[in-house]
Short mmCIF file of C-alpha atoms in Angstrom, two decimals:
data_model
loop_
_atom_site.label_atom_id
_atom_site.label_comp_id
_atom_site.label_asym_id
_atom_site.label_seq_id
_atom_site.Cartn_x
_atom_site.Cartn_y
_atom_site.Cartn_z
CA UNK Q 218 -16.43 22.94 -5.89
CA UNK Q 219 -19.68 20.73 -5.53
CA UNK Q 220 -19.57 20.03 -9.27
CA UNK Q 221 -15.99 19.00 -8.74
CA UNK Q 222 -17.06 16.60 -6.22
CA UNK Q 223 -20.00 14.98 -7.81
CA UNK Q 224 -17.93 14.60 -10.91
CA UNK Q 225 -15.43 12.18 -8.80
CA UNK Q 226 -18.04 10.53 -6.98
CA UNK Q 227 -18.25 7.65 -9.66
CA UNK Q 228 -14.64 6.98 -9.22
CA UNK Q 229 -14.49 7.11 -5.52
CA UNK Q 230 -17.68 4.86 -5.50
CA UNK Q 231 -15.80 1.98 -7.21
CA UNK Q 232 -12.78 2.27 -4.82
CA UNK Q 233 -15.63 2.32 -1.62
CA UNK Q 234 -16.86 -0.93 -2.84
CA UNK Q 235 -13.04 -2.60 -3.08
CA UNK Q 236 -12.36 -0.97 0.64
CA UNK Q 237 -15.83 -2.54 2.06
CA UNK Q 238 -14.99 -5.74 0.27
CA UNK Q 239 -11.35 -6.13 1.42
CA UNK Q 240 -12.62 -4.93 5.11
CA UNK Q 241 -15.46 -7.66 4.79
CA UNK Q 242 -13.18 -10.41 3.81
CA UNK Q 243 -10.29 -9.43 6.28
CA UNK Q 244 -13.34 -9.22 9.15
CA UNK Q 245 -14.91 -12.53 8.17
CA UNK Q 246 -11.66 -14.74 7.61
CA UNK Q 247 -10.19 -13.01 10.83
CA UNK Q 248 -13.31 -14.10 13.04
CA UNK Q 249 -13.21 -17.20 12.07
CA UNK Q 250 -9.06 -18.03 12.89
CA UNK Q 251 -9.26 -15.65 15.64
CA UNK Q 252 -11.89 -17.07 17.56
CA UNK Q 253 -10.69 -20.24 16.87
CA UNK Q 254 -7.03 -19.55 18.13
CA UNK Q 255 -8.20 -17.64 21.23
CA UNK Q 256 -10.20 -20.99 22.13
CA UNK Q 257 -7.31 -22.96 21.19
CA UNK Q 258 -5.24 -20.38 23.75
CA UNK Q 259 -7.22 -20.99 26.62
CA UNK Q 260 -7.86 -24.80 26.48
CA UNK Q 261 -5.12 -26.07 24.06
CA UNK Q 262 -2.65 -28.42 24.97
CA UNK Q 263 0.72 -26.63 25.29
CA UNK Q 264 1.59 -27.82 21.37
CA UNK Q 265 -1.55 -26.01 20.16
CA UNK Q 266 -1.03 -22.92 22.88
CA UNK Q 267 2.51 -22.12 21.87
CA UNK Q 268 2.59 -22.11 18.28
CA UNK Q 269 -0.57 -19.55 18.57
CA UNK Q 270 1.29 -17.91 21.18
CA UNK Q 271 4.10 -17.05 19.08
CA UNK Q 272 2.14 -16.44 16.23
CA UNK Q 273 0.05 -13.75 17.88
CA UNK Q 274 3.27 -11.99 19.30
CA UNK Q 275 5.44 -11.93 16.62
CA UNK Q 276 2.26 -10.48 14.36
CA UNK Q 277 1.00 -8.00 16.78
CA UNK Q 278 4.67 -6.90 17.20
CA UNK Q 279 4.93 -6.18 13.72
CA UNK Q 280 4.31 -3.32 11.76
CA UNK Q 281 1.26 -4.16 9.20
CA UNK Q 282 2.85 -2.37 6.32
CA UNK Q 283 5.82 -4.81 6.47
CA UNK Q 284 3.96 -7.47 6.51
CA UNK Q 285 1.90 -6.84 3.79
CA UNK Q 286 5.22 -6.30 1.89
CA UNK Q 287 6.48 -9.49 2.87
CA UNK Q 288 3.70 -11.86 1.42
CA UNK Q 289 3.82 -9.53 -1.95
CA UNK Q 290 7.45 -9.29 -2.61
CA UNK Q 291 8.73 -12.31 -0.04
CA UNK Q 292 6.53 -15.06 -1.10
CA UNK Q 293 6.68 -14.80 -4.98
CA UNK Q 294 10.52 -15.41 -4.55
CA UNK Q 295 9.80 -18.51 -2.81
CA UNK Q 296 7.41 -19.42 -5.71
CA UNK Q 297 4.19 -18.77 -3.83
CA UNK Q 298 2.09 -15.78 -5.46
CA UNK Q 299 -1.24 -15.26 -4.26
CA UNK Q 300 -1.69 -11.71 -6.71
CA UNK Q 301 -1.60 -8.48 -5.08
CA UNK Q 302 -5.45 -8.43 -4.00
CA UNK Q 303 -5.14 -12.05 -2.47
CA UNK Q 304 -1.64 -11.24 -0.84
CA UNK Q 305 -3.18 -8.05 0.77
CA UNK Q 306 -6.29 -9.42 2.04
CA UNK Q 307 -4.03 -12.54 3.41
CA UNK Q 308 -1.83 -10.07 5.00
CA UNK Q 309 -4.54 -8.27 6.88
CA UNK Q 310 -6.47 -11.03 7.99
CA UNK Q 311 -3.45 -12.80 9.23
CA UNK Q 312 -2.65 -9.50 11.21
CA UNK Q 313 -6.11 -9.07 12.59
CA UNK Q 314 -6.64 -12.84 13.29
CA UNK Q 315 -3.67 -12.26 15.93
CA UNK Q 316 -5.75 -9.25 17.54
CA UNK Q 317 -9.42 -11.39 17.44
CA UNK Q 318 -7.62 -14.02 18.92
CA UNK Q 319 -6.63 -11.89 21.73
CA UNK Q 320 -9.88 -10.62 22.12
CA UNK Q 321 -11.51 -13.80 22.04
CA UNK Q 322 -8.96 -15.29 24.81
CA UNK Q 323 -9.75 -12.16 27.15
CA UNK Q 324 -13.13 -12.40 26.75
CA UNK Q 325 -13.26 -16.23 27.26
CA UNK Q 326 -11.12 -15.77 30.36
CA UNK Q 327 -12.96 -13.61 31.97
CA UNK Q 328 -15.60 -15.80 32.50
CA UNK Q 329 -15.32 -17.33 36.17
CA UNK Q 330 -14.31 -20.68 36.57
CA UNK Q 331 -17.05 -21.33 38.31
CA UNK Q 332 -19.24 -21.70 35.41
CA UNK Q 333 -17.39 -24.56 33.70
CA UNK Q 334 -17.45 -25.93 37.08
CA UNK Q 335 -21.04 -25.83 37.10
CA UNK Q 336 -21.54 -26.92 33.63
CA UNK Q 337 -19.24 -30.15 34.54
CA UNK Q 338 -21.45 -30.28 37.38
CA UNK Q 339 -24.59 -31.03 35.47
CA UNK Q 340 -22.65 -33.41 33.15
CA UNK Q 341 -21.71 -31.05 30.29
CA UNK Q 342 -19.32 -31.85 27.68
CA UNK Q 343 -16.63 -29.37 26.49
CA UNK Q 344 -18.00 -28.63 23.79
CA UNK Q 345 -21.75 -28.03 25.31
CA UNK Q 346 -20.12 -25.97 28.20
CA UNK Q 347 -18.52 -23.66 25.60
CA UNK Q 348 -21.68 -23.87 23.44
CA UNK Q 349 -24.22 -23.55 26.40
CA UNK Q 350 -22.32 -21.89 29.18
CA UNK Q 351 -19.02 -20.00 28.52
CA UNK Q 352 -19.26 -18.57 24.59
CA UNK Q 353 -23.00 -17.01 25.39
CA UNK Q 354 -21.39 -15.06 28.60
CA UNK Q 355 -18.13 -14.12 26.82
CA UNK Q 356 -19.60 -12.74 23.19
CA UNK Q 357 -20.61 -9.83 25.35
CA UNK Q 358 -17.18 -9.13 26.69
CA UNK Q 359 -15.78 -10.17 22.88
CA UNK Q 360 -18.36 -7.64 20.96
CA UNK Q 361 -16.83 -4.06 21.91
CA UNK Q 362 -13.29 -4.64 21.75
CA UNK Q 363 -13.86 -6.40 18.60
CA UNK Q 364 -15.87 -3.82 16.82
CA UNK Q 365 -13.03 -1.44 17.72
CA UNK Q 366 -10.83 -4.35 15.77
CA UNK Q 367 -13.32 -4.17 12.87
CA UNK Q 368 -13.08 -0.62 12.72
CA UNK Q 369 -9.35 -0.72 12.80
CA UNK Q 370 -9.33 -3.23 9.79
CA UNK Q 371 -11.49 -0.93 7.63
CA UNK Q 372 -9.05 1.82 8.22
CA UNK Q 373 -5.94 -0.42 7.98
CA UNK Q 374 -7.29 -1.45 4.62
CA UNK Q 375 -6.25 1.91 3.12
CA UNK Q 376 -2.87 0.17 3.13
CA UNK Q 377 -3.95 -1.77 0.15
CA UNK Q 378 -3.55 1.21 -2.00
CA UNK Q 379 0.21 0.67 -1.53
CA UNK Q 380 0.13 -2.87 -3.13
CA UNK Q 381 -1.58 -0.73 -6.07
CA UNK Q 382 -5.30 -1.95 -5.58
CA UNK Q 383 -7.82 0.74 -6.25
CA UNK Q 384 -9.57 1.24 -2.98
CA UNK Q 385 -10.94 4.08 -1.49
CA UNK Q 386 -7.61 5.64 -0.64
CA UNK Q 387 -6.00 5.13 -4.12
CA UNK Q 388 -9.17 6.20 -5.70
CA UNK Q 389 -8.90 9.50 -4.18
CA UNK Q 390 -5.22 9.67 -4.90
CA UNK Q 391 -6.12 8.69 -8.58
CA UNK Q 392 -8.54 11.64 -8.52
CA UNK Q 393 -5.68 14.32 -6.85
CA UNK Q 394 -3.27 12.83 -9.56
CA UNK Q 395 -5.41 14.38 -12.40
CA UNK Q 396 -6.64 17.55 -10.91
CA UNK Q 397 -3.57 18.17 -8.45
CA UNK Q 398 -6.31 19.70 -6.05
CA UNK Q 399 -5.99 17.22 -3.23
CA UNK Q 400 -7.65 18.77 -0.29
CA UNK Q 401 -11.18 18.71 -1.00
CA UNK Q 402 -10.19 14.83 -2.42
CA UNK Q 403 -8.81 13.86 1.14
CA UNK Q 404 -11.92 15.66 3.08
CA UNK Q 405 -14.27 13.34 0.82
CA UNK Q 406 -12.50 10.31 1.47
CA UNK Q 407 -12.16 10.80 5.22
CA UNK Q 408 -16.07 11.64 5.61
CA UNK Q 409 -16.34 8.36 3.83
CA UNK Q 410 -14.32 6.31 6.47
CA UNK Q 411 -16.03 8.05 9.00
CA UNK Q 412 -19.32 7.07 8.00
CA UNK Q 413 -18.49 3.54 7.53
CA UNK Q 414 -17.03 3.93 10.97
CA UNK Q 415 -19.19 5.43 12.78
CA UNK Q 416 -22.02 3.30 11.57
CA UNK Q 417 -20.00 0.24 13.03
CA UNK Q 418 -19.91 2.06 16.42
CA UNK Q 419 -23.28 2.63 16.31
CA UNK Q 420 -23.86 -1.00 15.49
CA UNK Q 421 -21.75 -1.86 18.41
CA UNK Q 422 -23.86 0.26 20.93
CA UNK Q 423 -26.96 -1.62 19.42
CA UNK Q 424 -25.49 -4.75 20.25
CA UNK Q 425 -24.18 -4.05 23.41
CA UNK Q 426 -27.51 -2.93 24.50
CA UNK Q 427 -29.15 -6.11 23.12
CA UNK Q 428 -26.78 -8.31 25.26
CA UNK Q 429 -27.09 -6.31 28.03
CA UNK Q 430 -29.95 -8.38 29.44
CA UNK Q 431 -27.82 -11.06 31.01
CA UNK Q 432 -27.03 -10.07 34.66
CA UNK Q 433 -23.64 -11.03 36.25
CA UNK F 61 -21.17 -13.55 42.15
CA UNK F 62 -17.52 -13.59 41.73
CA UNK F 63 -16.21 -15.65 44.88
CA UNK F 64 -13.59 -13.91 46.68
CA UNK F 65 -13.00 -15.77 49.62
CA UNK F 66 -9.61 -16.94 50.22
CA UNK F 67 -10.48 -20.58 50.79
CA UNK F 68 -12.83 -20.58 47.76
CA UNK F 69 -9.74 -19.35 45.62
CA UNK F 70 -7.11 -21.76 47.41
CA UNK F 71 -9.83 -24.62 46.30
CA UNK F 72 -10.01 -23.35 42.85
CA UNK F 73 -6.35 -22.87 42.33
CA UNK F 74 -5.71 -26.24 43.60
CA UNK F 75 -8.52 -27.59 41.17
CA UNK F 76 -6.74 -27.51 37.90
CA UNK F 77 -5.17 -25.54 35.07
CA UNK F 78 -7.62 -23.01 34.43
CA UNK F 79 -7.72 -20.43 37.15
CA UNK F 80 -6.07 -17.21 36.91
CA UNK F 81 -2.76 -17.42 38.63
CA UNK F 82 -2.12 -20.91 37.04
CA UNK F 83 -2.91 -19.17 33.67
CA UNK F 84 -0.12 -16.51 33.93
CA UNK F 85 2.05 -19.43 34.76
CA UNK F 86 1.34 -21.04 31.43
CA UNK F 87 1.94 -17.66 29.71
CA UNK F 88 5.00 -17.08 31.50
CA UNK F 89 6.13 -20.22 30.21
CA UNK F 90 4.76 -19.63 26.60
CA UNK F 91 6.54 -16.41 26.57
CA UNK F 92 9.69 -18.28 28.01
CA UNK F 93 9.55 -20.96 25.44
CA UNK F 94 8.98 -18.24 22.68
CA UNK F 95 11.97 -16.67 23.46
CA UNK F 96 13.72 -19.89 23.03
CA UNK F 97 12.57 -20.31 19.82
CA UNK F 98 13.99 -16.38 18.96
CA UNK F 99 17.38 -17.82 17.87
CA UNK F 100 14.95 -19.93 15.11
CA UNK F 101 13.05 -16.69 14.09
CA UNK F 102 16.24 -14.75 13.50
CA UNK F 103 17.59 -17.27 11.37
CA UNK F 104 14.24 -18.03 9.39
CA UNK F 105 14.38 -14.07 9.04
CA UNK F 106 17.89 -13.88 7.75
CA UNK F 107 17.14 -16.51 5.31
CA UNK F 108 13.60 -14.37 4.29
CA UNK F 109 16.23 -11.49 3.91
CA UNK F 110 18.62 -12.94 1.78
CA UNK F 111 15.87 -14.24 -0.79
CA UNK F 112 14.60 -10.75 -0.55
CA UNK F 113 17.91 -9.24 -1.41
CA UNK F 114 17.15 -7.58 -5.24
CA UNK F 115 20.88 -8.50 -5.90
CA UNK F 116 20.40 -12.20 -5.50
CA UNK F 117 17.06 -11.80 -7.05
CA UNK F 118 18.33 -10.46 -10.30
CA UNK F 119 21.07 -13.02 -10.38
CA UNK F 120 18.22 -15.73 -10.81
CA UNK F 121 17.20 -14.46 -14.03
CA UNK F 122 15.09 -16.80 -15.99
CA UNK F 123 16.87 -18.72 -18.92
CA UNK F 124 14.51 -18.25 -21.59
CA UNK F 125 13.82 -14.75 -22.45
CA UNK F 126 10.89 -12.96 -21.34
CA UNK F 127 9.90 -11.47 -24.71
CA UNK F 128 8.88 -15.15 -25.93
CA UNK F 129 6.75 -15.47 -22.52
CA UNK F 130 5.11 -12.16 -23.28
CA UNK F 131 4.38 -12.92 -26.88
CA UNK F 132 3.19 -16.28 -25.96
CA UNK F 133 0.88 -14.89 -23.21
CA UNK F 134 -0.49 -12.07 -25.71
CA UNK F 135 -0.63 -9.18 -23.55
CA UNK F 136 2.36 -7.09 -22.06
CA UNK F 137 1.94 -6.64 -18.02
CA UNK F 138 3.40 -3.48 -17.36
CA UNK F 139 4.12 -1.76 -13.90
CA UNK F 140 2.90 2.05 -13.93
CA UNK F 141 1.05 4.61 -11.40
CA UNK F 142 -2.31 6.12 -11.78
CA UNK F 143 -1.70 9.30 -9.71
CA UNK F 144 0.77 11.51 -11.63
CA UNK F 145 -0.37 13.81 -14.58
CA UNK F 146 0.85 14.16 -16.97
CA UNK F 147 2.83 10.91 -17.02
CA UNK F 148 0.29 8.40 -15.85
CA UNK F 149 -3.20 9.64 -14.54
CA UNK F 150 -7.22 8.62 -15.19
CA UNK F 151 -8.64 11.08 -17.61
CA UNK F 152 -11.96 12.15 -16.82
CA UNK F 153 -13.60 8.94 -18.19
CA UNK F 154 -11.29 6.80 -15.51
CA UNK F 155 -8.85 5.69 -18.54
CA UNK F 156 -5.29 5.40 -18.13
CA UNK F 157 -3.29 7.86 -20.00
CA UNK F 158 0.04 10.02 -20.03
CA UNK F 159 3.40 9.46 -21.45
CA UNK F 160 4.26 6.57 -19.68
CA UNK F 161 1.08 4.92 -20.51
CA UNK F 162 1.71 6.15 -24.32
CA UNK F 163 5.30 4.18 -24.33
CA UNK F 164 3.57 1.09 -23.21
CA UNK F 165 0.95 1.22 -25.76
CA UNK F 166 4.02 1.69 -28.09
CA UNK F 167 5.63 -1.72 -27.07
CA UNK F 168 2.15 -3.58 -27.14
CA UNK F 169 1.91 -2.27 -30.78
CA UNK F 170 5.36 -3.57 -31.88
CA UNK F 171 4.74 -6.81 -30.02
CA UNK F 172 1.03 -7.53 -31.24
CA UNK F 173 0.66 -4.76 -33.92
CA UNK F 174 -2.34 -3.65 -31.11
CA UNK F 175 -1.52 -0.78 -28.63
CA UNK F 176 -4.39 -1.98 -26.30
CA UNK F 177 -3.03 -5.45 -25.65
CA UNK F 178 -1.33 -4.27 -22.10
CA UNK F 179 -2.33 -4.97 -18.66
CA UNK F 180 -1.38 -2.11 -16.53
CA UNK F 181 -0.50 -2.87 -13.05
CA UNK F 182 -1.13 -0.13 -10.73
CA UNK F 183 1.74 0.30 -8.62
CA UNK F 184 3.45 2.78 -5.85
CA UNK F 185 6.32 4.23 -6.85
CA UNK F 186 8.30 2.69 -4.16
CA UNK F 187 7.41 -0.65 -5.59
CA UNK F 188 9.02 -0.18 -8.84
CA UNK F 189 11.96 -2.26 -8.46
CA UNK F 190 10.25 -4.61 -5.75
CA UNK F 191 7.69 -5.70 -8.57
CA UNK F 192 10.22 -6.30 -11.36
CA UNK F 193 12.41 -8.48 -9.00
CA UNK F 194 9.80 -10.40 -7.88
CA UNK F 195 8.33 -10.93 -11.48
CA UNK F 196 5.19 -9.23 -11.04
CA UNK F 197 5.50 -7.56 -14.43
CA UNK F 198 7.15 -7.62 -17.38
CA UNK F 199 8.42 -3.67 -17.42
CA UNK F 200 8.11 -0.51 -15.44
CA UNK F 201 7.22 2.62 -17.12
CA UNK F 202 6.72 5.06 -14.34
CA UNK F 203 8.73 8.13 -14.86
CA UNK F 204 11.70 6.27 -13.59
CA UNK F 205 14.71 8.35 -13.03
CA UNK F 206 17.80 6.42 -14.20
CA UNK F 207 20.52 6.25 -11.64
CA UNK F 208 23.72 3.90 -11.09
CA UNK F 209 22.51 2.51 -8.18
CA UNK F 210 19.40 1.73 -9.53
CA UNK F 211 21.04 0.22 -12.68
CA UNK F 212 22.53 -2.12 -10.35
CA UNK F 213 19.28 -3.64 -9.55
CA UNK F 214 17.40 -3.19 -12.53
CA UNK F 215 18.22 -3.03 -16.60
CA UNK F 216 17.17 0.43 -17.92
CA UNK F 217 15.83 0.53 -21.25
CA UNK F 218 17.09 3.59 -23.85
CA UNK F 219 15.99 6.85 -22.21
CA UNK F 220 12.41 8.49 -23.45
CA UNK F 221 12.55 11.69 -22.25
CA UNK F 222 14.88 14.04 -20.36
CA UNK F 223 13.13 15.46 -17.65
CA UNK F 224 14.17 18.52 -16.06
CA UNK F 225 13.33 20.19 -12.05
CA UNK F 226 11.56 23.47 -11.53
CA UNK F 227 10.27 25.67 -8.76
CA UNK F 228 6.34 25.89 -8.84
CA UNK F 229 5.33 28.49 -6.51
CA UNK F 230 2.19 30.00 -5.45
CA UNK F 231 0.37 33.26 -6.56
CA UNK F 232 -0.43 33.62 -3.07
CA UNK F 233 2.92 32.95 -1.44
CA UNK F 234 5.49 35.45 -0.28
CA UNK F 235 8.35 34.14 -2.11
CA UNK F 236 7.43 33.96 -5.97
CA UNK F 237 10.74 34.13 -8.03
CA UNK F 238 13.81 31.54 -7.60
CA UNK F 239 15.95 35.31 -6.60
CA UNK F 240 13.14 35.25 -3.60
CA UNK F 241 13.72 31.98 -2.51
CA UNK F 242 17.70 32.47 -2.53
CA UNK F 243 17.08 35.61 -0.96
CA UNK F 244 14.94 34.06 2.10
CA UNK F 245 18.10 31.66 2.61
CA UNK F 246 16.94 28.90 5.33
CA UNK F 247 13.63 30.70 5.89
CA UNK F 248 12.47 28.97 2.59
CA UNK F 249 10.86 25.54 2.56
CA UNK F 250 10.87 23.34 -0.48
CA UNK F 251 8.78 20.32 -0.94
CA UNK F 252 9.80 17.67 -2.94
CA UNK F 253 9.07 13.93 -3.91
CA UNK F 254 10.67 11.37 -1.65
CA UNK F 255 13.21 10.15 -4.47
CA UNK F 256 16.98 9.16 -4.88
CA UNK F 257 19.32 12.22 -3.87
CA UNK F 258 15.71 14.16 -3.32
CA UNK F 259 17.58 16.43 -0.72
CA UNK F 260 20.73 17.36 -3.06
CA UNK F 261 18.37 17.78 -5.74
CA UNK F 262 16.83 20.84 -3.49
CA UNK F 263 20.24 22.04 -2.96
CA UNK F 264 21.27 22.57 -6.10
CA UNK F 265 18.42 25.23 -6.56
CA UNK F 266 18.35 26.51 -2.81
CA UNK F 267 21.21 25.40 -1.34
CA UNK F 268 19.97 26.48 2.16
CA UNK F 269 16.22 25.62 1.89
CA UNK F 270 14.82 23.23 4.57
CA UNK F 271 13.56 20.15 2.70
CA UNK F 272 10.09 18.70 3.32
CA UNK F 273 10.19 15.07 1.39
CA UNK F 274 6.70 13.72 0.37
CA UNK F 275 5.36 10.57 -0.71
CA UNK F 276 3.39 12.02 -3.58
CA UNK F 277 4.17 14.60 -5.87
CA UNK F 278 0.52 15.88 -5.28
CA UNK F 279 1.46 15.72 -1.80
CA UNK F 280 4.61 18.16 -2.66
CA UNK F 281 2.11 20.73 -4.56
CA UNK F 282 -0.53 20.24 -1.34
CA UNK F 283 2.21 21.20 0.76
CA UNK F 284 3.02 24.83 -1.22
CA UNK F 285 -1.32 25.20 -1.70
CA UNK F 286 -1.45 25.05 2.31
CA UNK F 287 1.59 27.02 3.03
CA UNK F 288 3.54 24.24 4.58
CA UNK F 289 6.57 25.01 1.94
CA UNK F 290 7.22 28.27 -0.07
CA UNK F 291 7.99 26.56 -3.26
CA UNK F 292 7.68 22.78 -4.72
CA UNK F 293 10.42 21.20 -6.19
CA UNK F 294 9.01 19.09 -9.30
CA UNK F 295 9.20 18.41 -12.33
CA UNK F 296 9.43 20.79 -15.22
CA UNK F 297 6.72 18.84 -17.26
CA UNK F 298 4.47 19.14 -14.16
CA UNK F 299 5.20 22.72 -13.52
CA UNK F 300 4.19 23.54 -17.41
CA UNK F 301 0.90 21.35 -16.95
CA UNK F 302 -0.01 23.25 -13.79
CA UNK F 303 0.74 26.75 -14.89
CA UNK F 304 -0.94 26.11 -18.31
CA UNK F 305 -4.24 24.88 -16.12
CA UNK F 306 -4.23 26.87 -13.21
CA UNK F 307 -2.61 30.38 -14.13
CA UNK F 308 -4.17 32.31 -11.24
CA UNK F 309 -2.84 29.97 -8.80
CA UNK F 310 0.57 28.62 -9.32
CA UNK F 311 3.56 30.43 -11.01
CA UNK F 312 7.11 29.24 -12.31
CA UNK F 313 9.72 30.36 -10.43
CA UNK F 314 11.88 30.76 -13.53
CA UNK F 315 14.49 28.63 -13.01
CA UNK F 316 15.11 25.19 -14.67
CA UNK F 317 17.91 22.90 -13.86
CA UNK F 318 18.87 19.66 -13.59
CA UNK F 319 18.28 16.91 -16.18
CA UNK F 320 17.27 13.54 -15.03
CA UNK F 321 16.87 10.16 -17.32
CA UNK F 322 13.63 8.57 -17.86
CA UNK F 323 14.04 5.09 -18.92
CA UNK F 324 11.50 1.75 -18.53
CA UNK F 325 13.02 -0.82 -16.04
CA UNK F 326 13.10 -4.38 -16.61
CA UNK F 327 14.70 -7.34 -14.72
CA UNK F 328 18.51 -7.81 -15.43
CA UNK F 329 19.86 -10.86 -16.81
CA UNK F 330 17.74 -11.13 -20.00
CA UNK F 331 19.52 -9.22 -23.15
CA UNK F 332 16.61 -10.34 -25.45
CA UNK F 333 13.94 -8.42 -23.70
CA UNK F 334 16.20 -5.46 -22.67
CA UNK F 335 17.43 -5.13 -26.94
CA UNK F 336 13.90 -5.76 -28.06
CA UNK F 337 12.37 -2.68 -26.10
CA UNK F 338 15.33 -0.37 -26.71
CA UNK F 339 14.82 -1.49 -30.70
CA UNK F 340 11.21 -0.75 -30.41
CA UNK F 341 11.38 2.62 -28.44
CA UNK F 342 14.21 3.50 -31.24
CA UNK F 343 11.66 2.97 -34.19
CA UNK F 344 9.27 5.22 -32.22
CA UNK F 345 11.22 7.75 -31.55
CA UNK F 346 13.86 7.98 -34.36
CA UNK F 347 12.24 5.60 -36.81
CA UNK F 348 9.22 5.32 -39.46
CA UNK F 349 6.60 4.95 -36.87
CA UNK F 350 6.98 8.13 -34.48
CA UNK F 351 3.00 9.02 -34.48
CA UNK F 352 2.34 7.88 -31.10
CA UNK F 353 5.22 9.36 -29.41
CA UNK F 354 4.59 12.59 -31.33
CA UNK F 355 1.22 12.84 -30.40
CA UNK F 356 2.02 11.98 -26.71
CA UNK F 357 4.38 14.73 -26.77
CA UNK F 358 2.08 17.35 -27.66
CA UNK F 359 -0.67 16.31 -25.58
CA UNK F 360 0.95 15.89 -22.53
CA UNK F 361 4.48 18.28 -22.86
CA UNK F 362 2.79 20.76 -25.33
CA UNK F 363 5.65 20.87 -27.61
CA UNK F 364 6.94 19.07 -30.46
CA UNK F 365 10.29 16.41 -30.72
CA UNK F 366 13.11 18.16 -32.91
CA UNK F 367 12.87 17.15 -36.62
CA UNK F 368 14.30 14.00 -37.39
CA UNK F 369 16.77 14.54 -39.75
CA UNK F 370 17.86 11.87 -42.63
CA UNK F 371 21.50 10.78 -42.83
CA UNK F 372 23.80 10.62 -40.07
CA UNK F 373 22.22 8.89 -37.12
CA UNK F 374 21.38 10.92 -34.51
CA UNK F 375 20.24 8.17 -31.67
#
């Protein structure tokens, strides 16, 4: 049993790296696009808010798997092909962007308008108000749900295995396909996902403690 | 810190667009506008669905044959899996191997005199037809059962194997033979890979059994291991592979039935490519280049193809 697991570790290692790369890309892209969209949702004029609102509502109401297949199989028919890896990352990031946008919107809106008033009163411009007044306070409320979303992205990345990308999940399936002995492999795979996500939630707790010095 | 006095709140409300009640007004308006746009969304969705329809996609076949494209590219792109022994799986060194892989190497040898000039695109069985219609692969060789329904969507090559079905049982299970499974009636549970007519496939051997459809063959077998099913209805080739490897764990219930034709699948509307693949398979199964095929047949099915007899063509 131990020997069996030890033999399979090199195969899973490659898959683990792919899972981490996909998750990392998705988290980085969706953080940038999501926070921008969130700021747009709060402060933008209607022609900025409306498309983001539509985008966010549609994406959050669509199953991720459908979105992945739509980008992988739908776009090539229109002459656009990002390849399977690119398509999967784009689909996951697009999906996650909608969630991060809502998290950012909620965090910003939870900062009382009095803070903006105070910023205006001392003559701060809009970017300055964001930079020095609103965002530093909003970060605290943004972090916990965002780390949840990151953990969700790591787990959601398992869906790329359906696009034939050898991530941790497909690496597990491949070993099972050879040995027809699934249970130890599923446990090992689950343990790896757990270790990643548990470290994330620990990081989240650290960060929350780090930002807890700010008093309301 | 947060001011709650009614007068203060009213002042805030009068002040501008960012207080809470005003915002929820914006929200509602945004949502209402979104509903107005719902019609547009439907139209876009319908257009996407029309383009995604494999029937229509098959009709948009290229004017130039894929055969030339593949030859110019210098390698063959084959869609296959990596999770099902003995068809397509990774060996202990992580190399793809199996009967499907051999058929791809046979094509590469025919195209480039070099069996290694293949790029394998790993795909889920559910992606076999979409990856063909989306043009992501030149050919799919992934234990694909030929059916008239599928043949409406893709062009199938000549068969390269006739698979059978068998019932794998567990040495620890209550029901070990086909008779015991039949006698159990609807108390017997059978796990099977999701497939065209999977329910009917099980019913042919066990008319009253409950059917459990699963996404991979390994999971169908896992269901047997964990006692969630009494028999795994799987390919005869897999039963042979498993019973030989784990005689203390698995049994062949003794009932073999049903034939399924395995063929490679290509995009429709390209007769040159289809004809070339058929010719190459013929030569490698019946002609003067049967070494790769025979070797794989022995390695993966532990048997030998019948002797080829000169004279009247048996193909």
